[in-house]
Amino acid sequence: MAITAALVKELRDSTGAGMMDAKKALTETGGDMEAAVDWLRTKGLAKAAKKSGRTAAEGLVAVVVDGGKGVAVEVNSETDFVAKNADFQEFVGGIAKAALGVADVDALLAADLGGKSVADTLTDKIATIGENMSVRRMATLEGDTVVNYVHNAATAGMGKIGVLVALKGGDEALGKQIAMHIAAVNPAALSEADMDAAVIEKEKQVQMDIARESGKPEQVIEKMIVGRMKKFVAESTLLNQQFVVNPDLTVGAAAAEAGAEITGFVRLEVGEGIEVEKEDFAAEVAKAAQG
């Protein structure tokens, strides 16, 4: 795979590494971006191993709660201009309400929305607004108490980030604080038991490679890895993260102190994980001139 300047820039932006280091990492890994990030981390050259979930797509996430059930739905558009359109916002709000009665996106697209299916209404909106749109994903959450929160709200109940938190005990005020924490910190899972084993194993391997680069004996490395993995899990799981409202407590401890237990959460961010083809302005102008 050709190591382009754009690829090198993307790696630099996501890791803070120098240009030559980024280029070497991509060369060593055959242009595999994820492997290149790990290579830089192993060599101690990544200043910040940022997640590569780029939020290039636009649109809205809407959240709705009815009793002990909440739903979050992401509807994408091509531009932020459309996301600010009142007609589009009303459409997204209607989809979110319809989502309360279904289990997945396929069922949601078939659900009724004012006498037509969501899918048919979506087709009409695309024709009317003139932009491609999609109902990308949805997530539901149930519990004794379900609280919602929207960050960067465009209007009531929808914005760039939508969060749902399920509690056993506690109250809505606590749930709102925890939801705000989730929006800001973006935990990978509720607890260590909920984490993807492959993610943990990959991080462990990266940490071992980093430690081996230091030339320390294996028995010392093993002890180092225990501490580093404990820190990784603590920083990745909601219950073990330092609570942004009170950093002296973990989120789990703060909930317990308030007589509550967090039983689940959902966090959807607009465009998360979607990659769009980028084109520099000069190339865009050249292409237009040729047309």
GROMACS .gro file of C-alpha atoms in nm:
model
  291
    1MET     CA    1   0.000   0.000   0.000
    2ALA     CA    2   0.132   0.347  -0.094
    3ILE     CA    3   0.223   0.561   0.207
    4THR     CA    4   0.066   0.892   0.107
    5ALA     CA    5   0.117   1.232   0.271
    6ALA     CA    6  -0.251   1.227   0.373
    7LEU     CA    7  -0.203   0.894   0.551
    8VAL     CA    8   0.104   1.026   0.735
    9LYS     CA    9  -0.086   1.341   0.838
   10GLU     CA   10  -0.378   1.134   0.967
   11LEU     CA   11  -0.143   0.925   1.182
   12ARG     CA   12   0.035   1.238   1.310
   13ASP     CA   13  -0.296   1.400   1.400
   14SER     CA   14  -0.419   1.093   1.586
   15THR     CA   15  -0.098   1.022   1.781
   16GLY     CA   16   0.100   1.345   1.805
   17ALA     CA   17   0.405   1.165   1.662
   18GLY     CA   18   0.662   1.338   1.439
   19MET     CA   19   0.633   1.322   1.059
   20MET     CA   20   0.930   1.089   1.004
   21ASP     CA   21   0.822   0.861   1.289
   22ALA     CA   22   0.469   0.846   1.148
   23LYS     CA   23   0.601   0.766   0.801
   24LYS     CA   24   0.830   0.493   0.938
   25ALA     CA   25   0.545   0.341   1.142
   26LEU     CA   26   0.325   0.319   0.831
   27THR     CA   27   0.612   0.174   0.627
   28GLU     CA   28   0.683  -0.090   0.892
   29THR     CA   29   0.317  -0.190   0.911
   30GLY     CA   30   0.234  -0.183   0.540
   31GLY     CA   31   0.006   0.120   0.574
   32ASP     CA   32  -0.218  -0.039   0.841
   33MET     CA   33  -0.329   0.263   1.047
   34GLU     CA   34  -0.424   0.067   1.360
   35ALA     CA   35  -0.102  -0.135   1.356
   36ALA     CA   36   0.098   0.185   1.300
   37VAL     CA   37  -0.055   0.341   1.612
   38ASP     CA   38   0.048   0.033   1.812
   39TRP     CA   39   0.399   0.044   1.659
   40LEU     CA   40   0.442   0.406   1.767
   41ARG     CA   41   0.315   0.328   2.116
   42THR     CA   42   0.557   0.035   2.145
   43LYS     CA   43   0.846   0.265   2.052
   44GLY     CA   44   0.724   0.531   2.294
   45LEU     CA   45   0.670   0.773   2.006
   46ALA     CA   46   0.295   0.827   2.034
   47LYS     CA   47   0.226   1.126   2.255
   48ALA     CA   48  -0.140   1.038   2.273
   49ALA     CA   49  -0.283   0.717   2.132
   50LYS     CA   50  -0.611   0.875   2.035
   51LYS     CA   51  -0.899   0.660   1.922
   52SER     CA   52  -0.946   0.655   1.548
   53GLY     CA   53  -1.328   0.678   1.557
   54ARG     CA   54  -1.357   0.984   1.336
   55THR     CA   55  -1.683   1.178   1.351
   56ALA     CA   56  -1.701   1.295   0.990
   57ALA     CA   57  -2.074   1.242   0.925
   58GLU     CA   58  -2.340   1.491   1.031
   59GLY     CA   59  -2.691   1.450   1.168
   60LEU     CA   60  -2.851   1.407   1.508
   61VAL     CA   61  -2.883   1.160   1.793
   62ALA     CA   62  -3.227   1.168   1.958
   63VAL     CA   63  -3.305   1.017   2.298
   64VAL     CA   64  -3.650   0.936   2.438
   65VAL     CA   65  -3.746   0.777   2.771
   66ASP     CA   66  -4.083   0.624   2.855
   67GLY     CA   67  -4.103   0.483   3.207
   68GLY     CA   68  -3.827   0.229   3.256
   69LYS     CA   69  -3.727   0.217   2.890
   70GLY     CA   70  -3.509   0.452   2.691
   71VAL     CA   71  -3.398   0.460   2.329
   72ALA     CA   72  -3.126   0.647   2.141
   73VAL     CA   73  -3.135   0.677   1.762
   74GLU     CA   74  -2.878   0.822   1.521
   75VAL     CA   75  -3.003   0.971   1.195
   76ASN     CA   76  -2.734   1.097   0.958
   77SER     CA   77  -2.735   1.375   0.702
   78GLU     CA   78  -2.462   1.503   0.474
   79THR     CA   79  -2.430   1.849   0.629
   80ASP     CA   80  -2.469   2.016   0.966
   81PHE     CA   81  -2.699   2.266   0.794
   82VAL     CA   82  -2.964   1.997   0.755
   83ALA     CA   83  -2.922   1.892   1.120
   84LYS     CA   84  -3.029   2.247   1.215
   85ASN     CA   85  -3.337   2.228   0.993
   86ALA     CA   86  -3.662   2.223   1.198
   87ASP     CA   87  -3.829   1.982   0.954
   88PHE     CA   88  -3.539   1.735   0.986
   89GLN     CA   89  -3.543   1.767   1.366
   90GLU     CA   90  -3.917   1.692   1.378
   91PHE     CA   91  -3.856   1.389   1.155
   92VAL     CA   92  -3.578   1.259   1.383
   93GLY     CA   93  -3.797   1.313   1.690
   94GLY     CA   94  -4.074   1.106   1.531
   95ILE     CA   95  -3.830   0.826   1.449
   96ALA     CA   96  -3.705   0.819   1.809
   97LYS     CA   97  -4.061   0.784   1.944
   98ALA     CA   98  -4.130   0.504   1.695
   99ALA     CA   99  -3.809   0.331   1.811
  100LEU     CA  100  -3.954   0.283   2.160
  101GLY     CA  101  -4.174   0.007   2.020
  102VAL     CA  102  -3.917  -0.188   1.817
  103ALA     CA  103  -3.604  -0.396   1.876
  104ASP     CA  104  -3.366  -0.299   1.594
  105VAL     CA  105  -3.307  -0.069   1.296
  106ASP     CA  106  -3.473  -0.305   1.045
  107ALA     CA  107  -3.791  -0.309   1.251
  108LEU     CA  108  -3.765   0.068   1.297
  109LEU     CA  109  -3.748   0.127   0.920
  110ALA     CA  110  -4.066  -0.079   0.882
  111ALA     CA  111  -4.243   0.100   1.170
  112ASP     CA  112  -4.532   0.340   1.110
  113LEU     CA  113  -4.461   0.714   1.106
  114GLY     CA  114  -4.772   0.916   1.034
  115GLY     CA  115  -4.931   0.660   0.803
  116LYS     CA  116  -4.613   0.565   0.615
  117SER     CA  117  -4.319   0.348   0.709
  118VAL     CA  118  -4.008   0.519   0.843
  119ALA     CA  119  -3.820   0.394   0.531
  120ASP     CA  120  -4.073   0.550   0.289
  121THR     CA  121  -4.082   0.874   0.488
  122LEU     CA  122  -3.702   0.882   0.478
  123THR     CA  123  -3.710   0.847   0.098
  124ASP     CA  124  -3.955   1.140   0.079
  125LYS     CA  125  -3.732   1.354   0.303
  126ILE     CA  126  -3.427   1.281   0.088
  127ALA     CA  127  -3.620   1.402  -0.218
  128THR     CA  128  -3.753   1.711  -0.037
  129ILE     CA  129  -3.437   1.821   0.146
  130GLY     CA  130  -3.200   1.716  -0.131
  131GLU     CA  131  -2.943   1.535   0.082
  132ASN     CA  132  -2.873   1.171   0.141
  133MET     CA  133  -2.987   1.060   0.487
  134SER     CA  134  -2.991   0.735   0.679
  135VAL     CA  135  -3.122   0.585   1.001
  136ARG     CA  136  -2.785   0.447   1.103
  137ARG     CA  137  -2.831   0.281   1.442
  138MET     CA  138  -3.036   0.262   1.759
  139ALA     CA  139  -2.984   0.134   2.111
  140THR     CA  140  -3.232   0.063   2.389
  141LEU     CA  141  -3.188   0.051   2.765
  142GLU     CA  142  -3.419  -0.068   3.038
  143GLY     CA  143  -3.401  -0.033   3.417
  144ASP     CA  144  -3.579   0.076   3.734
  145THR     CA  145  -3.497   0.436   3.641
  146VAL     CA  146  -3.369   0.546   3.301
  147VAL     CA  147  -3.233   0.899   3.261
  148ASN     CA  148  -3.135   1.069   2.936
  149TYR     CA  149  -2.898   1.352   2.851
  150VAL     CA  150  -2.806   1.528   2.528
  151HIS     CA  151  -2.477   1.710   2.480
  152ASN     CA  152  -2.459   1.997   2.227
  153ALA     CA  153  -2.838   1.992   2.194
  154ALA     CA  154  -2.978   2.123   1.866
  155THR     CA  155  -3.327   2.118   2.015
  156ALA     CA  156  -3.501   1.936   2.300
  157GLY     CA  157  -3.400   1.569   2.319
  158MET     CA  158  -3.152   1.564   2.031
  159GLY     CA  159  -2.800   1.677   1.955
  160LYS     CA  160  -2.448   1.554   1.878
  161ILE     CA  161  -2.419   1.309   2.172
  162GLY     CA  162  -2.706   1.120   2.334
  163VAL     CA  163  -2.672   0.927   2.661
  164LEU     CA  164  -2.900   0.690   2.853
  165VAL     CA  165  -2.826   0.568   3.207
  166ALA     CA  166  -3.014   0.295   3.395
  167LEU     CA  167  -3.019   0.309   3.775
  168LYS     CA  168  -3.144   0.095   4.058
  169GLY     CA  169  -3.212   0.342   4.338
  170GLY     CA  170  -3.093   0.701   4.333
  171ASP     CA  171  -3.277   0.981   4.156
  172GLU     CA  172  -3.290   1.170   3.828
  173ALA     CA  173  -3.041   1.435   3.943
  174LEU     CA  174  -2.776   1.168   4.008
  175GLY     CA  175  -2.858   1.000   3.678
  176LYS     CA  176  -2.812   1.331   3.493
  177GLN     CA  177  -2.468   1.384   3.653
  178ILE     CA  178  -2.359   1.032   3.556
  179ALA     CA  179  -2.494   1.080   3.203
  180MET     CA  180  -2.295   1.404   3.169
  181HIS     CA  181  -1.983   1.216   3.284
  182ILE     CA  182  -2.045   0.948   3.019
  183ALA     CA  183  -2.090   1.212   2.748
  184ALA     CA  184  -1.759   1.376   2.843
  185VAL     CA  185  -1.538   1.074   2.921
  186ASN     CA  186  -1.684   0.809   2.685
  187PRO     CA  187  -1.620   0.488   2.886
  188ALA     CA  188  -1.571   0.169   2.686
  189ALA     CA  189  -1.785  -0.045   2.918
  190LEU     CA  190  -1.972  -0.046   3.249
  191SER     CA  191  -1.724  -0.275   3.429
  192GLU     CA  192  -1.428  -0.500   3.353
  193ALA     CA  193  -1.666  -0.795   3.308
  194ASP     CA  194  -1.837  -0.604   3.024
  195MET     CA  195  -1.517  -0.521   2.836
  196ASP     CA  196  -1.426  -0.690   2.510
  197ALA     CA  197  -1.164  -0.956   2.595
  198ALA     CA  198  -0.989  -0.890   2.262
  199VAL     CA  199  -0.946  -0.521   2.351
  200ILE     CA  200  -0.793  -0.611   2.688
  201GLU     CA  201  -0.560  -0.868   2.531
  202LYS     CA  202  -0.448  -0.625   2.261
  203GLU     CA  203  -0.369  -0.355   2.517
  204LYS     CA  204  -0.180  -0.606   2.729
  205GLN     CA  205   0.033  -0.705   2.429
  206VAL     CA  206   0.107  -0.342   2.346
  207GLN     CA  207   0.207  -0.272   2.706
  208MET     CA  208   0.433  -0.579   2.710
  209ASP     CA  209   0.602  -0.467   2.389
  210ILE     CA  210   0.655  -0.119   2.536
  211ALA     CA  211   0.802  -0.268   2.854
  212ARG     CA  212   1.033  -0.502   2.658
  213GLU     CA  213   1.169  -0.206   2.463
  214SER     CA  214   1.302  -0.078   2.795
  215GLY     CA  215   1.518  -0.392   2.826
  216LYS     CA  216   1.388  -0.486   3.170
  217PRO     CA  217   1.387  -0.854   3.283
  218GLU     CA  218   1.068  -1.059   3.216
  219GLN     CA  219   0.983  -1.094   3.586
  220VAL     CA  220   0.996  -0.716   3.626
  221ILE     CA  221   0.789  -0.671   3.310
  222GLU     CA  222   0.517  -0.904   3.441
  223LYS     CA  223   0.480  -0.692   3.756
  224MET     CA  224   0.473  -0.372   3.551
  225ILE     CA  225   0.200  -0.510   3.325
  226VAL     CA  226  -0.027  -0.593   3.620
  227GLY     CA  227  -0.022  -0.229   3.730
  228ARG     CA  228  -0.058  -0.089   3.380
  229MET     CA  229  -0.354  -0.313   3.295
  230LYS     CA  230  -0.524  -0.225   3.623
  231LYS     CA  231  -0.491   0.142   3.526
  232PHE     CA  232  -0.616   0.073   3.172
  233VAL     CA  233  -0.927  -0.105   3.299
  234ALA     CA  234  -0.994   0.168   3.556
  235GLU     CA  235  -0.973   0.439   3.291
  236SER     CA  236  -1.189   0.243   3.044
  237THR     CA  237  -1.480   0.134   3.267
  238LEU     CA  238  -1.752   0.366   3.394
  239LEU     CA  239  -1.772   0.226   3.747
  240ASN     CA  240  -1.396   0.265   3.800
  241GLN     CA  241  -1.345   0.607   3.640
  242GLN     CA  242  -1.288   0.916   3.854
  243PHE     CA  243  -1.621   1.097   3.868
  244VAL     CA  244  -1.595   1.434   3.688
  245VAL     CA  245  -1.833   1.585   3.945
  246ASN     CA  246  -1.616   1.465   4.236
  247PRO     CA  247  -1.274   1.326   4.129
  248ASP     CA  248  -1.213   1.199   4.484
  249LEU     CA  249  -1.465   0.922   4.413
  250THR     CA  250  -1.508   0.669   4.134
  251VAL     CA  251  -1.841   0.682   3.953
  252GLY     CA  252  -1.937   0.349   4.113
  253ALA     CA  253  -1.851   0.476   4.463
  254ALA     CA  254  -2.042   0.802   4.407
  255ALA     CA  255  -2.350   0.605   4.300
  256ALA     CA  256  -2.321   0.374   4.602
  257GLU     CA  257  -2.286   0.673   4.834
  258ALA     CA  258  -2.614   0.804   4.692
  259GLY     CA  259  -2.781   0.465   4.750
  260ALA     CA  260  -2.783   0.374   4.381
  261GLU     CA  261  -2.645   0.111   4.148
  262ILE     CA  262  -2.569   0.180   3.781
  263THR     CA  263  -2.702  -0.115   3.581
  264GLY     CA  264  -2.626   0.002   3.227
  265PHE     CA  265  -2.563   0.289   2.990
  266VAL     CA  266  -2.577   0.383   2.622
  267ARG     CA  267  -2.375   0.656   2.449
  268LEU     CA  268  -2.422   0.742   2.082
  269GLU     CA  269  -2.224   1.016   1.910
  270VAL     CA  270  -2.309   1.147   1.565
  271GLY     CA  271  -2.084   1.002   1.296
  272GLU     CA  272  -1.880   0.791   1.537
  273GLY     CA  273  -1.670   0.543   1.341
  274ILE     CA  274  -1.781   0.670   0.999
  275GLU     CA  275  -1.500   0.757   0.761
  276VAL     CA  276  -1.559   0.984   0.465
  277GLU     CA  277  -1.328   1.030   0.171
  278LYS     CA  278  -1.128   1.348   0.214
  279GLU     CA  279  -1.010   1.560  -0.074
  280ASP     CA  280  -0.786   1.864  -0.042
  281PHE     CA  281  -0.916   2.195  -0.168
  282ALA     CA  282  -0.664   2.224  -0.455
  283ALA     CA  283  -0.758   1.880  -0.586
  284GLU     CA  284  -1.125   1.971  -0.559
  285VAL     CA  285  -1.075   2.289  -0.764
  286ALA     CA  286  -0.867   2.101  -1.024
  287LYS     CA  287  -1.138   1.838  -1.060
  288ALA     CA  288  -1.404   2.107  -1.102
  289ALA     CA  289  -1.194   2.283  -1.366
  290GLN     CA  290  -1.158   1.960  -1.563
  291GLY     CA  291  -1.532   1.903  -1.551
   0.00000   0.00000   0.00000
